[in-house]
Amino acid sequence: MLRNLLLGACLALTGIGAAAAGPSFDAVKARGSVVCGVNQGVAGFSAPDSRGEYRGLDADFCRALAAAIFGDPTKVRFVATSSQNRFTMLQSGEIDVLARNATQTLVRDTSLGLNMAGVNFYDGQGFLVRRSSGVTAARQLDGATVCIQPGTTSELNIADYFRANNIRFTPVLIERPDEFVAAYAAGRCDAMTQDASQLASYRATALQNPQDHVLLPERISKEPLGPMVRHGDDQWFDVVKWVLAGLIEAEEQDITQANVEARLRDPNPGVQRMLGVTAGFGRALGLEERWLFNAIKAVGNYGESFERHLGSGSPIGLPRGLNDLWTRGGLMYALPLR
């Protein structure tokens, strides 16, 4: 009894109270599911498996969000979006959260009215070419035809890069990812450009003889990718932001899908707050106290999801690099859960 009184006093002093109701959160709760906008099919991020179930880093985040809200990772409906319609679908309310690999930029934050809930993958734009071309650097692409998806930051970045380096290119604009890759495979373009992670995904899963294609070493842009929500609903923004932060913090604390139940008995105060043993933090978000426990139980921590879908044990085979924890030289650094 005394412990609960002291805890209540502590929460009062830190300003922790119940979250104010928000329209997006209320709509999600009333519907009984989260509507997640994802990519049409980029292996490693979000792509249907043989049973039609979306798998990947972004798909895992959608399931973690559903688990945090409902205690059930199946309470999510995936909606495929394109580079052309993804933002309008979020603005119009057709989706609750855009969880595809979308770059966070000033214009998207301001003019488009989108809130960026954190970064789940640090990327950069690259080029994929045929090994037989002999091209080993981006500046050797002078006069090349390049496949590009319209409506993306890639379309803007390549124009800036070629202009800055006084070299020419001919764009081949193709929206659908399957047609985009098919055009390159058929020889309609000398190179294709996109976020390097997507190019690695296409090479590993969509092109015959992956070893015949080379990802050039240059990264011509910064592409911080992560979930987005609409302006104007701070509660929903907070829920999305803190689920992502919680998955990253779980890796730092070595809380995994396999050991999360055992860690409920961990005396570490930080772990107790994260897993809802110490009450108050779920209430602050308008969620049950075990919101993060449920999310980790559903998909594991950030590192587990990365390794499963993108890491050395996956067909994509990407190194952690910038996406490693800050304690290991990467940029993944969660805001404090306290």
mmCIF file of C-alpha atoms in Angstrom:
data_model
loop_
_atom_site.group_PDB
_atom_site.id
_atom_site.type_symbol
_atom_site.label_atom_id
_atom_site.label_comp_id
_atom_site.label_asym_id
_atom_site.label_seq_id
_atom_site.Cartn_x
_atom_site.Cartn_y
_atom_site.Cartn_z
ATOM 1 C CA MET A 1 0.000 0.000 0.000
ATOM 2 C CA LEU A 2 2.791 2.401 0.969
ATOM 3 C CA ARG A 3 4.657 1.535 -2.240
ATOM 4 C CA ASN A 4 1.592 2.411 -4.349
ATOM 5 C CA LEU A 5 1.140 5.717 -2.511
ATOM 6 C CA LEU A 6 4.772 6.605 -3.081
ATOM 7 C CA LEU A 7 4.531 5.644 -6.731
ATOM 8 C CA GLY A 8 1.427 7.782 -7.164
ATOM 9 C CA ALA A 9 3.204 10.742 -5.620
ATOM 10 C CA CYS A 10 6.199 10.192 -7.878
ATOM 11 C CA LEU A 11 4.018 10.046 -11.005
ATOM 12 C CA ALA A 12 2.234 13.214 -9.925
ATOM 13 C CA LEU A 13 5.526 15.021 -9.485
ATOM 14 C CA THR A 14 6.708 13.955 -12.935
ATOM 15 C CA GLY A 15 3.454 15.094 -14.511
ATOM 16 C CA ILE A 16 2.344 11.645 -15.675
ATOM 17 C CA GLY A 17 -1.398 11.431 -16.205
ATOM 18 C CA ALA A 18 -3.900 9.899 -18.557
ATOM 19 C CA ALA A 19 -3.559 10.818 -22.224
ATOM 20 C CA ALA A 20 -6.151 13.174 -23.673
ATOM 21 C CA ALA A 21 -8.445 11.516 -26.179
ATOM 22 C CA GLY A 22 -7.598 12.004 -29.848
ATOM 23 C CA PRO A 23 -9.718 11.391 -32.969
ATOM 24 C CA SER A 24 -7.300 9.015 -34.723
ATOM 25 C CA PHE A 25 -6.719 6.929 -31.628
ATOM 26 C CA ASP A 26 -10.446 6.849 -30.862
ATOM 27 C CA ALA A 27 -11.216 5.768 -34.434
ATOM 28 C CA VAL A 28 -8.637 2.979 -34.277
ATOM 29 C CA LYS A 29 -10.014 1.748 -30.968
ATOM 30 C CA ALA A 30 -13.616 1.873 -32.202
ATOM 31 C CA ARG A 31 -12.728 0.009 -35.405
ATOM 32 C CA GLY A 32 -10.776 -2.628 -33.519
ATOM 33 C CA SER A 33 -7.783 -2.590 -35.851
ATOM 34 C CA VAL A 34 -4.957 -0.413 -37.184
ATOM 35 C CA VAL A 35 -4.939 0.377 -40.906
ATOM 36 C CA CYS A 36 -1.280 0.429 -41.934
ATOM 37 C CA GLY A 37 -0.124 1.796 -45.279
ATOM 38 C CA VAL A 38 2.843 -0.220 -46.551
ATOM 39 C CA ASN A 39 4.894 -0.604 -49.708
ATOM 40 C CA GLN A 40 3.423 -2.651 -52.543
ATOM 41 C CA GLY A 41 6.186 -5.205 -52.193
ATOM 42 C CA VAL A 42 9.786 -4.566 -51.129
ATOM 43 C CA ALA A 43 11.251 -7.689 -49.576
ATOM 44 C CA GLY A 44 12.742 -6.963 -46.181
ATOM 45 C CA PHE A 45 10.363 -4.061 -45.494
ATOM 46 C CA SER A 46 6.877 -5.162 -46.533
ATOM 47 C CA ALA A 47 6.056 -7.863 -49.050
ATOM 48 C CA PRO A 48 3.458 -10.655 -49.095
ATOM 49 C CA ASP A 49 4.770 -14.145 -48.384
ATOM 50 C CA SER A 50 3.493 -17.347 -50.008
ATOM 51 C CA ARG A 51 0.321 -17.131 -47.918
ATOM 52 C CA GLY A 52 -0.290 -13.475 -48.739
ATOM 53 C CA GLU A 53 0.827 -12.290 -45.278
ATOM 54 C CA TYR A 54 2.917 -9.124 -45.257
ATOM 55 C CA ARG A 55 6.420 -9.669 -43.844
ATOM 56 C CA GLY A 56 9.281 -7.259 -43.241
ATOM 57 C CA LEU A 57 10.625 -4.566 -40.935
ATOM 58 C CA ASP A 58 7.713 -2.208 -41.623
ATOM 59 C CA ALA A 59 5.132 -4.993 -41.399
ATOM 60 C CA ASP A 60 6.590 -5.986 -38.022
ATOM 61 C CA PHE A 61 6.155 -2.419 -36.814
ATOM 62 C CA CYS A 62 2.477 -2.473 -37.824
ATOM 63 C CA ARG A 63 1.954 -5.684 -35.854
ATOM 64 C CA ALA A 64 3.829 -4.263 -32.857
ATOM 65 C CA LEU A 65 1.559 -1.202 -32.964
ATOM 66 C CA ALA A 66 -1.542 -3.415 -33.009
ATOM 67 C CA ALA A 67 -0.176 -5.505 -30.143
ATOM 68 C CA ALA A 68 0.543 -2.377 -28.086
ATOM 69 C CA ILE A 69 -2.993 -1.050 -28.589
ATOM 70 C CA PHE A 70 -5.091 -4.223 -28.565
ATOM 71 C CA GLY A 71 -2.781 -6.862 -27.097
ATOM 72 C CA ASP A 72 -3.156 -8.708 -30.413
ATOM 73 C CA PRO A 73 -0.726 -8.349 -33.358
ATOM 74 C CA THR A 74 -3.347 -9.629 -35.816
ATOM 75 C CA LYS A 75 -5.515 -6.541 -35.303
ATOM 76 C CA VAL A 76 -3.958 -4.807 -38.286
ATOM 77 C CA ARG A 77 -5.085 -4.356 -41.888
ATOM 78 C CA PHE A 78 -2.353 -3.793 -44.445
ATOM 79 C CA VAL A 79 -3.049 -1.446 -47.351
ATOM 80 C CA ALA A 80 -0.579 -1.350 -50.243
ATOM 81 C CA THR A 81 0.359 2.181 -51.257
ATOM 82 C CA SER A 82 2.372 3.550 -54.154
ATOM 83 C CA SER A 83 4.878 6.364 -54.344
ATOM 84 C CA GLN A 84 2.134 8.470 -55.960
ATOM 85 C CA ASN A 85 -0.773 7.901 -53.545
ATOM 86 C CA ARG A 86 0.867 7.165 -50.173
ATOM 87 C CA PHE A 87 0.665 10.695 -48.730
ATOM 88 C CA THR A 88 -2.822 11.493 -49.976
ATOM 89 C CA MET A 89 -4.081 8.226 -48.476
ATOM 90 C CA LEU A 90 -2.676 9.274 -45.103
ATOM 91 C CA GLN A 91 -3.979 12.843 -45.397
ATOM 92 C CA SER A 92 -7.483 11.630 -46.319
ATOM 93 C CA GLY A 93 -7.686 9.160 -43.445
ATOM 94 C CA GLU A 94 -7.733 6.030 -45.633
ATOM 95 C CA ILE A 95 -4.847 4.752 -43.519
ATOM 96 C CA ASP A 96 -4.009 5.461 -39.875
ATOM 97 C CA VAL A 97 -0.241 5.337 -40.227
ATOM 98 C CA LEU A 98 2.149 5.246 -43.173
ATOM 99 C CA ALA A 99 4.663 2.556 -42.267
ATOM 100 C CA ARG A 100 6.348 2.061 -45.602
ATOM 101 C CA ASN A 101 9.913 3.108 -46.367
ATOM 102 C CA ALA A 102 9.172 6.827 -46.757
ATOM 103 C CA THR A 103 11.863 9.467 -46.379
ATOM 104 C CA GLN A 104 11.291 12.123 -43.747
ATOM 105 C CA THR A 105 11.767 15.635 -45.152
ATOM 106 C CA LEU A 106 10.956 19.236 -44.259
ATOM 107 C CA VAL A 107 8.321 19.616 -47.001
ATOM 108 C CA ARG A 108 6.543 16.425 -46.011
ATOM 109 C CA ASP A 109 6.519 17.566 -42.404
ATOM 110 C CA THR A 110 5.199 21.054 -43.178
ATOM 111 C CA SER A 111 3.455 21.435 -46.550
ATOM 112 C CA LEU A 112 1.989 17.917 -46.528
ATOM 113 C CA GLY A 113 1.000 18.108 -42.867
ATOM 114 C CA LEU A 114 2.648 14.886 -41.722
ATOM 115 C CA ASN A 115 4.273 14.101 -38.398
ATOM 116 C CA MET A 116 7.350 11.897 -38.412
ATOM 117 C CA ALA A 117 7.336 9.413 -35.573
ATOM 118 C CA GLY A 118 10.996 8.441 -35.644
ATOM 119 C CA VAL A 119 13.459 6.636 -37.900
ATOM 120 C CA ASN A 120 13.393 2.865 -38.282
ATOM 121 C CA PHE A 121 15.977 2.699 -41.080
ATOM 122 C CA TYR A 122 18.802 5.071 -42.037
ATOM 123 C CA ASP A 123 19.322 4.749 -45.770
ATOM 124 C CA GLY A 124 20.866 6.547 -48.724
ATOM 125 C CA GLN A 125 20.167 6.593 -52.451
ATOM 126 C CA GLY A 126 22.350 4.373 -54.607
ATOM 127 C CA PHE A 127 22.650 2.858 -58.083
ATOM 128 C CA LEU A 128 22.434 -0.735 -59.297
ATOM 129 C CA VAL A 129 24.190 -1.629 -62.565
ATOM 130 C CA ARG A 130 25.097 -4.766 -64.486
ATOM 131 C CA ARG A 131 28.522 -6.103 -63.631
ATOM 132 C CA SER A 132 29.201 -6.558 -67.347
ATOM 133 C CA SER A 133 28.923 -2.783 -67.874
ATOM 134 C CA GLY A 134 32.272 -2.247 -66.167
ATOM 135 C CA VAL A 135 30.835 0.751 -64.273
ATOM 136 C CA THR A 136 32.330 1.005 -60.779
ATOM 137 C CA ALA A 137 31.377 4.559 -59.772
ATOM 138 C CA ALA A 138 28.328 6.764 -60.198
ATOM 139 C CA ARG A 139 30.216 9.434 -62.136
ATOM 140 C CA GLN A 140 30.803 6.890 -64.894
ATOM 141 C CA LEU A 141 27.055 6.965 -65.643
ATOM 142 C CA ASP A 142 27.389 10.007 -67.916
ATOM 143 C CA GLY A 143 24.845 9.600 -70.723
ATOM 144 C CA ALA A 144 23.157 6.589 -69.097
ATOM 145 C CA THR A 145 19.469 5.785 -69.019
ATOM 146 C CA VAL A 146 18.314 5.388 -65.421
ATOM 147 C CA CYS A 147 15.098 3.774 -64.154
ATOM 148 C CA ILE A 148 13.449 5.919 -61.451
ATOM 149 C CA GLN A 149 10.159 5.752 -59.561
ATOM 150 C CA PRO A 150 8.277 9.072 -59.901
ATOM 151 C CA GLY A 151 7.010 10.982 -56.890
ATOM 152 C CA THR A 152 9.989 9.978 -54.758
ATOM 153 C CA THR A 153 12.940 11.813 -53.292
ATOM 154 C CA SER A 154 15.051 9.654 -55.626
ATOM 155 C CA GLU A 155 13.702 11.570 -58.622
ATOM 156 C CA LEU A 156 14.831 14.869 -57.095
ATOM 157 C CA ASN A 157 18.154 13.619 -55.740
ATOM 158 C CA ILE A 158 19.402 12.162 -59.014
ATOM 159 C CA ALA A 159 18.671 15.404 -60.850
ATOM 160 C CA ASP A 160 20.667 17.322 -58.240
ATOM 161 C CA TYR A 161 23.549 14.823 -58.317
ATOM 162 C CA PHE A 162 23.978 14.737 -62.085
ATOM 163 C CA ARG A 163 23.654 18.514 -62.377
ATOM 164 C CA ALA A 164 26.220 19.076 -59.610
ATOM 165 C CA ASN A 165 28.672 16.716 -61.317
ATOM 166 C CA ASN A 166 28.021 18.129 -64.824
ATOM 167 C CA ILE A 167 26.981 14.778 -66.263
ATOM 168 C CA ARG A 168 23.872 13.810 -68.218
ATOM 169 C CA PHE A 169 21.281 11.053 -67.892
ATOM 170 C CA THR A 170 17.963 10.067 -69.424
ATOM 171 C CA PRO A 171 15.275 9.176 -66.874
ATOM 172 C CA VAL A 172 12.927 6.227 -67.412
ATOM 173 C CA LEU A 173 10.000 6.860 -65.055
ATOM 174 C CA ILE A 174 8.142 3.755 -63.866
ATOM 175 C CA GLU A 175 5.864 3.747 -60.831
ATOM 176 C CA ARG A 176 5.087 0.107 -59.981
ATOM 177 C CA PRO A 177 7.981 -1.732 -58.260
ATOM 178 C CA ASP A 178 7.495 -4.934 -60.296
ATOM 179 C CA GLU A 179 7.505 -3.023 -63.587
ATOM 180 C CA PHE A 180 10.427 -0.920 -62.359
ATOM 181 C CA VAL A 181 12.598 -4.003 -61.828
ATOM 182 C CA ALA A 182 11.323 -5.692 -64.986
ATOM 183 C CA ALA A 183 12.319 -2.671 -67.064
ATOM 184 C CA TYR A 184 15.870 -2.818 -65.744
ATOM 185 C CA ALA A 185 16.041 -6.592 -66.233
ATOM 186 C CA ALA A 186 14.837 -6.202 -69.830
ATOM 187 C CA GLY A 187 17.578 -3.660 -70.591
ATOM 188 C CA ARG A 188 15.339 -0.592 -70.875
ATOM 189 C CA CYS A 189 17.776 1.278 -68.622
ATOM 190 C CA ASP A 190 21.488 1.052 -67.890
ATOM 191 C CA ALA A 191 20.998 1.524 -64.147
ATOM 192 C CA MET A 192 18.263 1.862 -61.604
ATOM 193 C CA THR A 193 18.316 4.197 -58.648
ATOM 194 C CA GLN A 194 16.453 4.005 -55.373
ATOM 195 C CA ASP A 195 17.239 3.701 -51.682
ATOM 196 C CA ALA A 196 20.190 1.338 -51.433
ATOM 197 C CA SER A 197 18.228 -1.046 -49.211
ATOM 198 C CA GLN A 198 15.538 -1.413 -51.877
ATOM 199 C CA LEU A 199 18.133 -2.030 -54.567
ATOM 200 C CA ALA A 200 19.682 -4.740 -52.391
ATOM 201 C CA SER A 201 16.210 -6.214 -51.934
ATOM 202 C CA TYR A 202 15.506 -6.219 -55.679
ATOM 203 C CA ARG A 203 18.889 -7.769 -56.443
ATOM 204 C CA ALA A 204 18.409 -10.566 -53.918
ATOM 205 C CA THR A 205 14.790 -11.441 -54.617
ATOM 206 C CA ALA A 206 13.662 -10.118 -58.002
ATOM 207 C CA LEU A 207 16.613 -10.470 -60.387
ATOM 208 C CA GLN A 208 18.001 -13.671 -61.816
ATOM 209 C CA ASN A 209 21.683 -14.242 -61.012
ATOM 210 C CA PRO A 210 22.076 -11.528 -58.333
ATOM 211 C CA GLN A 211 25.853 -11.783 -58.629
ATOM 212 C CA ASP A 212 25.593 -10.262 -62.110
ATOM 213 C CA HIS A 213 24.508 -6.916 -60.631
ATOM 214 C CA VAL A 214 26.580 -4.440 -58.623
ATOM 215 C CA LEU A 215 25.439 -1.878 -56.060
ATOM 216 C CA LEU A 216 27.732 1.102 -56.627
ATOM 217 C CA PRO A 217 29.516 2.438 -53.511
ATOM 218 C CA GLU A 218 28.186 6.023 -53.604
ATOM 219 C CA ARG A 219 25.252 7.192 -51.520
ATOM 220 C CA ILE A 220 24.052 10.459 -53.007
ATOM 221 C CA SER A 221 21.531 11.392 -50.325
ATOM 222 C CA LYS A 222 20.366 10.959 -46.749
ATOM 223 C CA GLU A 223 17.184 8.897 -46.550
ATOM 224 C CA PRO A 224 15.898 8.595 -42.963
ATOM 225 C CA LEU A 225 12.908 6.254 -43.263
ATOM 226 C CA GLY A 226 10.166 5.804 -40.714
ATOM 227 C CA PRO A 227 6.448 5.841 -39.880
ATOM 228 C CA MET A 228 4.343 8.951 -40.409
ATOM 229 C CA VAL A 229 0.954 10.141 -39.132
ATOM 230 C CA ARG A 230 -1.237 13.168 -39.788
ATOM 231 C CA HIS A 231 -0.797 16.510 -38.060
ATOM 232 C CA GLY A 232 -3.342 17.412 -35.442
ATOM 233 C CA ASP A 233 -3.602 14.370 -33.195
ATOM 234 C CA ASP A 234 -0.867 14.363 -30.579
ATOM 235 C CA GLN A 235 -2.104 11.261 -28.786
ATOM 236 C CA TRP A 236 -1.931 9.073 -31.885
ATOM 237 C CA PHE A 237 1.453 10.575 -32.776
ATOM 238 C CA ASP A 238 2.700 9.753 -29.261
ATOM 239 C CA VAL A 239 1.532 6.132 -29.463
ATOM 240 C CA VAL A 240 3.217 5.531 -32.825
ATOM 241 C CA LYS A 241 6.415 7.333 -31.760
ATOM 242 C CA TRP A 242 6.790 5.484 -28.466
ATOM 243 C CA VAL A 243 6.085 2.026 -29.868
ATOM 244 C CA LEU A 244 9.003 2.532 -32.265
ATOM 245 C CA ALA A 245 11.199 3.961 -29.496
ATOM 246 C CA GLY A 246 10.243 1.061 -27.223
ATOM 247 C CA LEU A 247 11.355 -1.576 -29.736
ATOM 248 C CA ILE A 248 14.730 0.145 -30.090
ATOM 249 C CA GLU A 249 15.131 0.538 -26.325
ATOM 250 C CA ALA A 250 14.213 -3.135 -25.872
ATOM 251 C CA GLU A 251 17.223 -4.143 -27.965
ATOM 252 C CA GLU A 252 19.472 -1.904 -25.898
ATOM 253 C CA GLN A 253 18.158 -3.534 -22.712
ATOM 254 C CA ASP A 254 18.502 -7.016 -24.306
ATOM 255 C CA ILE A 255 14.788 -7.693 -23.934
ATOM 256 C CA THR A 256 13.835 -10.197 -26.614
ATOM 257 C CA GLN A 257 10.761 -12.022 -27.821
ATOM 258 C CA ALA A 258 12.067 -15.132 -26.066
ATOM 259 C CA ASN A 259 12.981 -13.614 -22.693
ATOM 260 C CA VAL A 260 10.412 -10.815 -22.286
ATOM 261 C CA GLU A 261 8.248 -12.827 -19.873
ATOM 262 C CA ALA A 262 11.243 -13.669 -17.674
ATOM 263 C CA ARG A 263 12.303 -10.007 -17.683
ATOM 264 C CA LEU A 264 9.079 -9.091 -15.903
ATOM 265 C CA ARG A 265 10.965 -10.168 -12.764
ATOM 266 C CA ASP A 266 13.996 -7.996 -13.546
ATOM 267 C CA PRO A 267 14.636 -5.548 -10.661
ATOM 268 C CA ASN A 268 16.030 -2.895 -13.036
ATOM 269 C CA PRO A 269 13.721 0.162 -12.639
ATOM 270 C CA GLY A 270 14.008 1.018 -16.321
ATOM 271 C CA VAL A 271 12.953 -2.464 -17.369
ATOM 272 C CA GLN A 272 10.071 -2.369 -14.884
ATOM 273 C CA ARG A 273 8.825 0.872 -16.448
ATOM 274 C CA MET A 274 9.153 -0.497 -19.978
ATOM 275 C CA LEU A 275 7.270 -3.712 -19.296
ATOM 276 C CA GLY A 276 4.506 -2.204 -17.177
ATOM 277 C CA VAL A 277 5.566 -3.664 -13.837
ATOM 278 C CA THR A 278 5.769 -0.063 -12.643
ATOM 279 C CA ALA A 279 2.379 1.407 -13.504
ATOM 280 C CA GLY A 280 1.694 4.795 -15.074
ATOM 281 C CA PHE A 281 3.439 4.876 -18.427
ATOM 282 C CA GLY A 282 0.810 2.934 -20.314
ATOM 283 C CA ARG A 283 -1.816 5.230 -18.828
ATOM 284 C CA ALA A 284 0.156 8.235 -20.041
ATOM 285 C CA LEU A 285 -0.264 6.937 -23.607
ATOM 286 C CA GLY A 286 -3.863 5.827 -23.150
ATOM 287 C CA LEU A 287 -2.764 2.187 -23.366
ATOM 288 C CA GLU A 288 -2.673 -0.777 -21.037
ATOM 289 C CA GLU A 289 0.418 -0.922 -18.828
ATOM 290 C CA ARG A 290 1.832 -3.908 -20.716
ATOM 291 C CA TRP A 291 1.706 -2.149 -24.087
ATOM 292 C CA LEU A 292 5.420 -2.567 -24.777
ATOM 293 C CA PHE A 293 5.530 -6.079 -23.320
ATOM 294 C CA ASN A 294 2.831 -7.033 -25.838
ATOM 295 C CA ALA A 295 4.669 -5.394 -28.735
ATOM 296 C CA ILE A 296 7.955 -7.165 -27.938
ATOM 297 C CA LYS A 297 6.164 -10.462 -27.396
ATOM 298 C CA ALA A 298 4.600 -10.092 -30.843
ATOM 299 C CA VAL A 299 7.645 -9.241 -32.999
ATOM 300 C CA GLY A 300 10.750 -9.057 -30.798
ATOM 301 C CA ASN A 301 12.962 -6.012 -30.405
ATOM 302 C CA TYR A 302 14.224 -3.804 -33.243
ATOM 303 C CA GLY A 303 17.414 -5.809 -33.747
ATOM 304 C CA GLU A 304 15.535 -9.103 -33.953
ATOM 305 C CA SER A 305 13.222 -7.687 -36.606
ATOM 306 C CA PHE A 306 16.145 -6.228 -38.576
ATOM 307 C CA GLU A 307 18.093 -9.493 -38.532
ATOM 308 C CA ARG A 308 15.061 -11.569 -39.474
ATOM 309 C CA HIS A 309 14.158 -9.501 -42.534
ATOM 310 C CA LEU A 310 17.231 -7.534 -43.632
ATOM 311 C CA GLY A 311 20.312 -8.805 -41.787
ATOM 312 C CA SER A 312 23.023 -11.343 -42.492
ATOM 313 C CA GLY A 313 20.661 -14.259 -41.893
ATOM 314 C CA SER A 314 18.123 -12.990 -44.435
ATOM 315 C CA PRO A 315 18.156 -13.151 -48.257
ATOM 316 C CA ILE A 316 18.870 -9.385 -48.333
ATOM 317 C CA GLY A 317 22.060 -9.705 -46.280
ATOM 318 C CA LEU A 318 22.531 -6.077 -45.214
ATOM 319 C CA PRO A 319 25.009 -5.155 -42.455
ATOM 320 C CA ARG A 320 23.579 -3.158 -39.536
ATOM 321 C CA GLY A 321 25.835 -0.183 -40.272
ATOM 322 C CA LEU A 322 24.092 3.074 -39.351
ATOM 323 C CA ASN A 323 21.119 1.041 -38.162
ATOM 324 C CA ASP A 324 23.042 -0.512 -35.308
ATOM 325 C CA LEU A 325 22.597 0.740 -31.759
ATOM 326 C CA TRP A 326 24.443 3.913 -30.774
ATOM 327 C CA THR A 327 26.399 1.854 -28.247
ATOM 328 C CA ARG A 328 27.870 -0.118 -31.171
ATOM 329 C CA GLY A 329 28.639 2.786 -33.486
ATOM 330 C CA GLY A 330 25.248 3.140 -35.152
ATOM 331 C CA LEU A 331 22.555 5.826 -35.004
ATOM 332 C CA MET A 332 19.740 3.893 -33.319
ATOM 333 C CA TYR A 333 19.133 5.825 -30.104
ATOM 334 C CA ALA A 334 15.739 5.666 -28.445
ATOM 335 C CA LEU A 335 14.306 8.533 -26.439
ATOM 336 C CA PRO A 336 14.294 7.693 -22.715
ATOM 337 C CA LEU A 337 11.295 5.702 -21.534
ATOM 338 C CA ARG A 338 10.820 7.330 -18.144
#
